[in-house]
XYZ file of C-alpha atoms in Angstrom:
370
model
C 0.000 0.000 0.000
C 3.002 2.344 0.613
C 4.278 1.640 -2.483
C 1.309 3.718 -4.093
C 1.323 6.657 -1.804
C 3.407 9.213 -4.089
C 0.299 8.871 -6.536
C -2.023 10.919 -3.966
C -0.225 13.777 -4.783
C -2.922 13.437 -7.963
C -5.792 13.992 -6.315
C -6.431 17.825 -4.690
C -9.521 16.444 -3.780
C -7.534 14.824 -0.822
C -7.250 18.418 0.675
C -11.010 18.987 0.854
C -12.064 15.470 1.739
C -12.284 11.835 2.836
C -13.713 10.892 -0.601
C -15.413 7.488 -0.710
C -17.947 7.784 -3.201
C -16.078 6.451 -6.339
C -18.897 4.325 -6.859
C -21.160 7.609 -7.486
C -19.103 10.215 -9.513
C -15.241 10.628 -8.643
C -13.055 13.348 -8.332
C -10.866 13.894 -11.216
C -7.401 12.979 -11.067
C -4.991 15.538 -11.951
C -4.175 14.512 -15.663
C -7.576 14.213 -16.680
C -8.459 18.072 -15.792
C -5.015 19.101 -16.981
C -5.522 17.590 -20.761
C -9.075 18.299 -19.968
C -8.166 22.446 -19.479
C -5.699 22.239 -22.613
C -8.234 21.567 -24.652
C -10.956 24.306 -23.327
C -7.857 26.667 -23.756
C -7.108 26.155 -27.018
C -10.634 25.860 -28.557
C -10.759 29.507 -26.911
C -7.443 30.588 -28.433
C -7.296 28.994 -31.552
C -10.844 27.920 -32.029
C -10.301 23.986 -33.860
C -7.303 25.520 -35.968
C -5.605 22.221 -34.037
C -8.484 19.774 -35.132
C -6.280 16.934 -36.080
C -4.601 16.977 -32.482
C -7.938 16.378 -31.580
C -8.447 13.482 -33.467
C -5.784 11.965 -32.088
C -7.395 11.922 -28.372
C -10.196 9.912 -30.015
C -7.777 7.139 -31.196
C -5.412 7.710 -28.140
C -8.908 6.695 -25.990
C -9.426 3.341 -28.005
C -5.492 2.649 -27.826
C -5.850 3.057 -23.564
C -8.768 1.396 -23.223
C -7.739 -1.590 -25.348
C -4.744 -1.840 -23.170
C -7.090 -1.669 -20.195
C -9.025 -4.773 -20.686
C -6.280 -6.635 -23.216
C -7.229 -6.168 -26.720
C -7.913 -4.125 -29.924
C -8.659 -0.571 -30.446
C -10.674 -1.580 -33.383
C -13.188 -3.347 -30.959
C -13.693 -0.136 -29.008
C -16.066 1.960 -29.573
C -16.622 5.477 -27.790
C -19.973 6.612 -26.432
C -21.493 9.231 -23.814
C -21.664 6.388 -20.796
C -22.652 3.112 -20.052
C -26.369 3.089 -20.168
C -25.805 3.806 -24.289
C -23.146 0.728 -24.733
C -25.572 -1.393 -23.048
C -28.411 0.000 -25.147
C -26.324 -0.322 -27.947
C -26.196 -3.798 -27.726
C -29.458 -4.530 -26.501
C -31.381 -3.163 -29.390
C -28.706 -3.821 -31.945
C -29.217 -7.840 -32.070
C -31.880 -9.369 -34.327
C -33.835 -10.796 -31.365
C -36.919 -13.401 -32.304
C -39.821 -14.406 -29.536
C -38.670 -17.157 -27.722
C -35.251 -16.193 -27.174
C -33.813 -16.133 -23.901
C -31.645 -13.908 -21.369
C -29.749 -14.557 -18.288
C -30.008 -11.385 -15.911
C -29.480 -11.222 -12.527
C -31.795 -9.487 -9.843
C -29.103 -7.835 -8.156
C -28.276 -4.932 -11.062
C -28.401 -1.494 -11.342
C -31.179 -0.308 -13.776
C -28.852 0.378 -16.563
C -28.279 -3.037 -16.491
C -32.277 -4.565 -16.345
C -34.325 -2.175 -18.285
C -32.747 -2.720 -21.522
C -32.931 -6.093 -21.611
C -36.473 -5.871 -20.028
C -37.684 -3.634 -22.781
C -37.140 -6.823 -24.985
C -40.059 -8.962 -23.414
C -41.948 -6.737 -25.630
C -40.396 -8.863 -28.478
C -41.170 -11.965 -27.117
C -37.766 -12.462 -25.410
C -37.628 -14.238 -22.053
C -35.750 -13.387 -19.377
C -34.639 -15.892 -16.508
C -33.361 -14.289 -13.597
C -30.892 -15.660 -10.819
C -28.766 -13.707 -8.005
C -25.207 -12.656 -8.349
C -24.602 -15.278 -5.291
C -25.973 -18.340 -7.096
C -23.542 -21.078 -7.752
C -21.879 -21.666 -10.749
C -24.170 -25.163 -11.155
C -27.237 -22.970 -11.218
C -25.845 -20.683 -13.759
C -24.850 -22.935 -16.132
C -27.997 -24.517 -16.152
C -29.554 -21.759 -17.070
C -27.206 -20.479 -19.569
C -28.353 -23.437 -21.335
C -30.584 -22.930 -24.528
C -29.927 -18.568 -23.504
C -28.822 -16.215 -26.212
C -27.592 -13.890 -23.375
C -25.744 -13.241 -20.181
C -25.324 -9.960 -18.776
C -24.022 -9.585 -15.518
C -22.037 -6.633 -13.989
C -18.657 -7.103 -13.076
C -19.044 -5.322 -9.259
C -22.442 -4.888 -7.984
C -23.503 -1.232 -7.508
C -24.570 -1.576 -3.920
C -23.621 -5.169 -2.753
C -20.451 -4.824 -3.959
C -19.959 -8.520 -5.209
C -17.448 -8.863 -7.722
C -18.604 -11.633 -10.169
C -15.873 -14.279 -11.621
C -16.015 -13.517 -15.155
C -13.683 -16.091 -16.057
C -15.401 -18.781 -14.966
C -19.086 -17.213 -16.297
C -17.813 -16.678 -19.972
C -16.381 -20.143 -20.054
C -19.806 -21.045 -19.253
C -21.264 -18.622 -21.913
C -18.471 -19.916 -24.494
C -18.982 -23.685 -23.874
C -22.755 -23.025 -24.601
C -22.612 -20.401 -27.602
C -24.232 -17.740 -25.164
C -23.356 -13.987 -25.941
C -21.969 -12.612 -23.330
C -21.991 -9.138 -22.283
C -20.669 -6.994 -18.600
C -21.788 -3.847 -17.300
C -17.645 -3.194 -15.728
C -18.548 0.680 -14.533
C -17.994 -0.559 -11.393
C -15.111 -2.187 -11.497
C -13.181 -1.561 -14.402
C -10.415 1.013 -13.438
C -9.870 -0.594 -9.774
C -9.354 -4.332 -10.863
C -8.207 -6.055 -13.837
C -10.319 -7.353 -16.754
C -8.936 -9.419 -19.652
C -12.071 -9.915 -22.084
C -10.298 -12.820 -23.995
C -9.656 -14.802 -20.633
C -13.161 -14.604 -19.942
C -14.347 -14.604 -23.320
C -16.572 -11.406 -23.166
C -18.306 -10.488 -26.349
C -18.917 -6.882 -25.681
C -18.233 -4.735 -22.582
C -19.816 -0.734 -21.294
C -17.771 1.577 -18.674
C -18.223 5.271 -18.122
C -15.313 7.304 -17.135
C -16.475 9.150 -14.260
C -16.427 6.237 -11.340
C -13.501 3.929 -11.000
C -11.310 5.165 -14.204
C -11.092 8.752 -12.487
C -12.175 10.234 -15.634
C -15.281 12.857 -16.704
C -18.833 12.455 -16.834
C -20.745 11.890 -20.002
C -17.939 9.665 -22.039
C -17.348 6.076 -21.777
C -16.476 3.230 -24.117
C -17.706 0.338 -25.373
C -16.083 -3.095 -26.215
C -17.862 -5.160 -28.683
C -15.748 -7.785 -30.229
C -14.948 -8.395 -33.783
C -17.318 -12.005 -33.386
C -20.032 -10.005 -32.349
C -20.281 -6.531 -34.429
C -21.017 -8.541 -37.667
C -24.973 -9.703 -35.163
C -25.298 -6.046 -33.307
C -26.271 -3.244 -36.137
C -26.418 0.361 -34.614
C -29.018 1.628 -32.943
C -28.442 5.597 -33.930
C -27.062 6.247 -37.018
C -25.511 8.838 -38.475
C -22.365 10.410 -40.796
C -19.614 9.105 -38.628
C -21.333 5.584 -38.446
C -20.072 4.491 -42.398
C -16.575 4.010 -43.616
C -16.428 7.071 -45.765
C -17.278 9.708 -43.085
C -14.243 11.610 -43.917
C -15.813 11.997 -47.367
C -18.456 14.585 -47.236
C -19.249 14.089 -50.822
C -19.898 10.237 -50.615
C -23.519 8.952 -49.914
C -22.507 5.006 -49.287
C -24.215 3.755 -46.326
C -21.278 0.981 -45.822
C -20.594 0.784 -42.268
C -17.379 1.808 -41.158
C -15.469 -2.083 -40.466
C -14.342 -1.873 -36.634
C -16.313 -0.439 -33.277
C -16.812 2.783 -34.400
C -19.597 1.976 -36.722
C -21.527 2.724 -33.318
C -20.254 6.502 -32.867
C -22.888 8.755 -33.964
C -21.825 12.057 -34.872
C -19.397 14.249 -33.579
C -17.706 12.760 -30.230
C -17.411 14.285 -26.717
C -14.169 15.373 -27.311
C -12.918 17.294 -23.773
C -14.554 14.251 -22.413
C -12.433 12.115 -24.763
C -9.392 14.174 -23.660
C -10.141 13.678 -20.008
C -10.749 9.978 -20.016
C -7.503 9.409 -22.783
C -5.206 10.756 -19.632
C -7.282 9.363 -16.649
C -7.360 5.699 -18.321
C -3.461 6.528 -19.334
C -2.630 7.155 -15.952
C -4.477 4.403 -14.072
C -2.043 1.949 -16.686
C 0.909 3.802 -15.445
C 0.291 2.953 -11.939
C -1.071 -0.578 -12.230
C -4.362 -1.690 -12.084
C -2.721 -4.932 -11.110
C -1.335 -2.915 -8.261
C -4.418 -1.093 -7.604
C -6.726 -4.040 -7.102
C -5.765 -4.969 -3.685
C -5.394 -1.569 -2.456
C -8.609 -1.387 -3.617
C -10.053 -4.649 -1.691
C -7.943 -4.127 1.310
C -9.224 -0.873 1.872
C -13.097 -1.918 1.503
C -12.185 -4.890 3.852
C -10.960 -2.210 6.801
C -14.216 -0.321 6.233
C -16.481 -3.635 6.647
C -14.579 -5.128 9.817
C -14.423 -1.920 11.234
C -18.444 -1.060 10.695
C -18.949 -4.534 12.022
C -17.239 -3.465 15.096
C -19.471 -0.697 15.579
C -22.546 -2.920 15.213
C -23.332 -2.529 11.649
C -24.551 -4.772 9.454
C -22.628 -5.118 6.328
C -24.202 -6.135 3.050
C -23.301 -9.139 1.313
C -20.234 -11.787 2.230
C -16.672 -10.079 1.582
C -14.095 -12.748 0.688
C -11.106 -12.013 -1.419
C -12.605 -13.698 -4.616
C -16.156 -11.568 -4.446
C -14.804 -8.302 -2.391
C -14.374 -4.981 -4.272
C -14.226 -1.691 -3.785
C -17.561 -1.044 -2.836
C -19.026 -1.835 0.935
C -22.520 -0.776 2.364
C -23.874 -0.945 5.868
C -26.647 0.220 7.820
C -27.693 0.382 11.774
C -31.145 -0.954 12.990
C -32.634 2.340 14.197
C -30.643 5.004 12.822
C -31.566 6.459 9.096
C -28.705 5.980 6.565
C -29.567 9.182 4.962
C -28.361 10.727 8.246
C -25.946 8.972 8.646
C -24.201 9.964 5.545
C -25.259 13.765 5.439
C -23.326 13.183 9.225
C -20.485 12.323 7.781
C -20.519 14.598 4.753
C -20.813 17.280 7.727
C -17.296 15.731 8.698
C -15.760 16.507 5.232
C -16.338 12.799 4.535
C -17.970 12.058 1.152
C -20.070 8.431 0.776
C -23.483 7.965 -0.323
C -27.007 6.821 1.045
C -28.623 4.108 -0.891
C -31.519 1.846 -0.728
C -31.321 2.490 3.244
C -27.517 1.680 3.327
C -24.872 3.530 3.833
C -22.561 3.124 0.520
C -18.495 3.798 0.713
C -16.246 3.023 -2.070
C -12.630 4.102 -1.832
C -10.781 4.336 -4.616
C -6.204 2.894 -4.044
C -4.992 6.646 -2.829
C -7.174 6.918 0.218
C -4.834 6.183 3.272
C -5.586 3.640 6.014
C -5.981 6.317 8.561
C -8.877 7.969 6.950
C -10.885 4.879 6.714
C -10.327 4.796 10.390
C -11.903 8.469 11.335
C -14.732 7.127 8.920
C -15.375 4.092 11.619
C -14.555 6.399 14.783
C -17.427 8.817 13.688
C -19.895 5.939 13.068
C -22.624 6.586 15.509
């Protein structure tokens, strides 16, 4: 953990605050709003006289993301957040009534309502918890056209093994596809260990990165089944070309970018993503879990109850408790009071500390637990 401290230096927001709401919307790390500010400086100075530099941070993005979860930049695609990779992929596929999904109870609504919007087609959807064993998920990935699971649960904090679920998927020609917003950036993912078919993060949770840009991993298997959803100039392979009118889609990811990209986002997540490879998400990962596990043993030693069962193949960064008798709302507007930044959820109290938070200031988070 020491090993990491000279990176905290990259995060002002350590001057202000206890921050341990990366699960919500993080602070920016320093490189983000740096490339972030060059960019709003020189569209004022020079308006988009440096347009090709800009172009670069679009392909610079795809190149760091690829890196981040261990392939191509041609099977990255760049959208405004998670909810539109999902949806992306949802409504892209040719789905026929009787086909079947795998979903699990447990998700956030980005991750349910697309798929649910398909029962409208005809398409089933058998649902099972995050906790069921690996027997029960096989069985029902039997027959299924779909899994889609999150990597880290938003408020149990579970962190699914993706290896062993896309083995599954592969050995019985199911797509399948992860929700990783809450965990991609904190641990690793390799999507041709676990044989993921496509993939949605945002940037503004656990890659450190700005709101309102994220990416989107379909692989080169899959883009061939998923046709896009919104369409547009940029979608087709001769969008340079003002003057063509061919409707040929453009023959990697970014036949799913619609128009003109977010491009200070794109700027901002290029160096957050950048800079979370330079230190090691390797290295970050049990950081990560080892601060989450001081947070649960030390609520449970104030009489909390902690959600869900930590164990160093499920924990992640994300741990919520609650007190019989005392609202979590108040609990966390308490602590916010105490220049300590979680959030209330569901009637838990929801903490999520990201590798540069030091030990000590998960412990004045447990001493001012009432």
């Amino acid at each position: 953990m020491q090993e990491l401290s000279a990176y905290r230096r990259f995060f002002p927001v350590t001057r202000n605050l206890i921050y341990l709401n990366h699960a919500a919307v993080s602070p920016l790390c320093t490189p983000a709003a740096e490339a972030m500010d060059w960019l709003t400086n020189d569209a004022q100075r020079y308006g988009s006289l440096h347009y090709e530099q800009w172009l670069e941070a679009y392909d610079g993005l795809r190149r760091a993301a690829a890196r981040l979860i261990h392939w191509s930049p041609e099977e990255i695609a760049l959208v405004k957040n998670t909810s539109e990779g999902i949806a992306t992929v949802a409504m892209g596929l040719d789905w026929r009534p009787g086909d079947r999904i795998v979903a699990f109870e447990e998700e956030f609504p980005a991750n349910q309502y697309p798929w649910q919007k398909l029962e409208n087609k005809g398409v089933q959807i058998e649902w099972l918890s995050v906790t069921d064993p690996l027997e029960k998920i096989e069985a029902a990935v039997r027959g299924a056209r779909l899994l889609a699971i999150s990597f880290v649960q938003f408020l149990t904090g579970f962190r699914a093994n993706l290896v062993q679920i896309g083995a599954l998927c592969a050995q019985h020609g199911a797509i399948f596809f992860v929700d990783a917003i809450q965990g991609l950036g904190a641990f690793p993912i390799d999507v041709q260990a676990a044989h993921i078919d496509a993939l949605a993060a945002d940037g503004h949770k656990w890659l450190l990165g700005p709101e309102g840009c994220g990416v989107l991993y379909i692989s080169k298997k899959l883009q061939p089944q998923v046709e896009p959803v919104e369409f547009g100039w940029t979608n087709v392979a001769g969008y340079n070309d003002y003057g063509k009118r061919d409707l040929a889609l453009r023959p990697d990811a970014g036949r799913y970018e619609c128009g003109t990209l977010n491009t200070v986002g794109c700027y901002g997540l290029r160096a957050s993503i950048e800079f979370l490879l330079e230190v090691g998400v390797e290295r970050i990962a049990p950081v990560v879990q080892s601060l989450a596990d001081r947070i649960a043993e030390g609520a449970r030693r104030k009489g909390y109850e902690v959600l869900g069962n930590r164990t160093p193949e499920t924990g992640a960064g994300i741990v919520s408790f609650r007190k019989e008798g005392i609202d979590s709302t108040a609990i966390a507007a308490q602590l916010r009071q105490n220049g300590i930044a979680t959030a209330s959820r569901a009637g838990w109290v929801r903490t999520s500390p990201h590798f540069y938070i030091a030990p000590d200031e998960i412990d004045t988070l447990v001493n001012l637990l009432p």
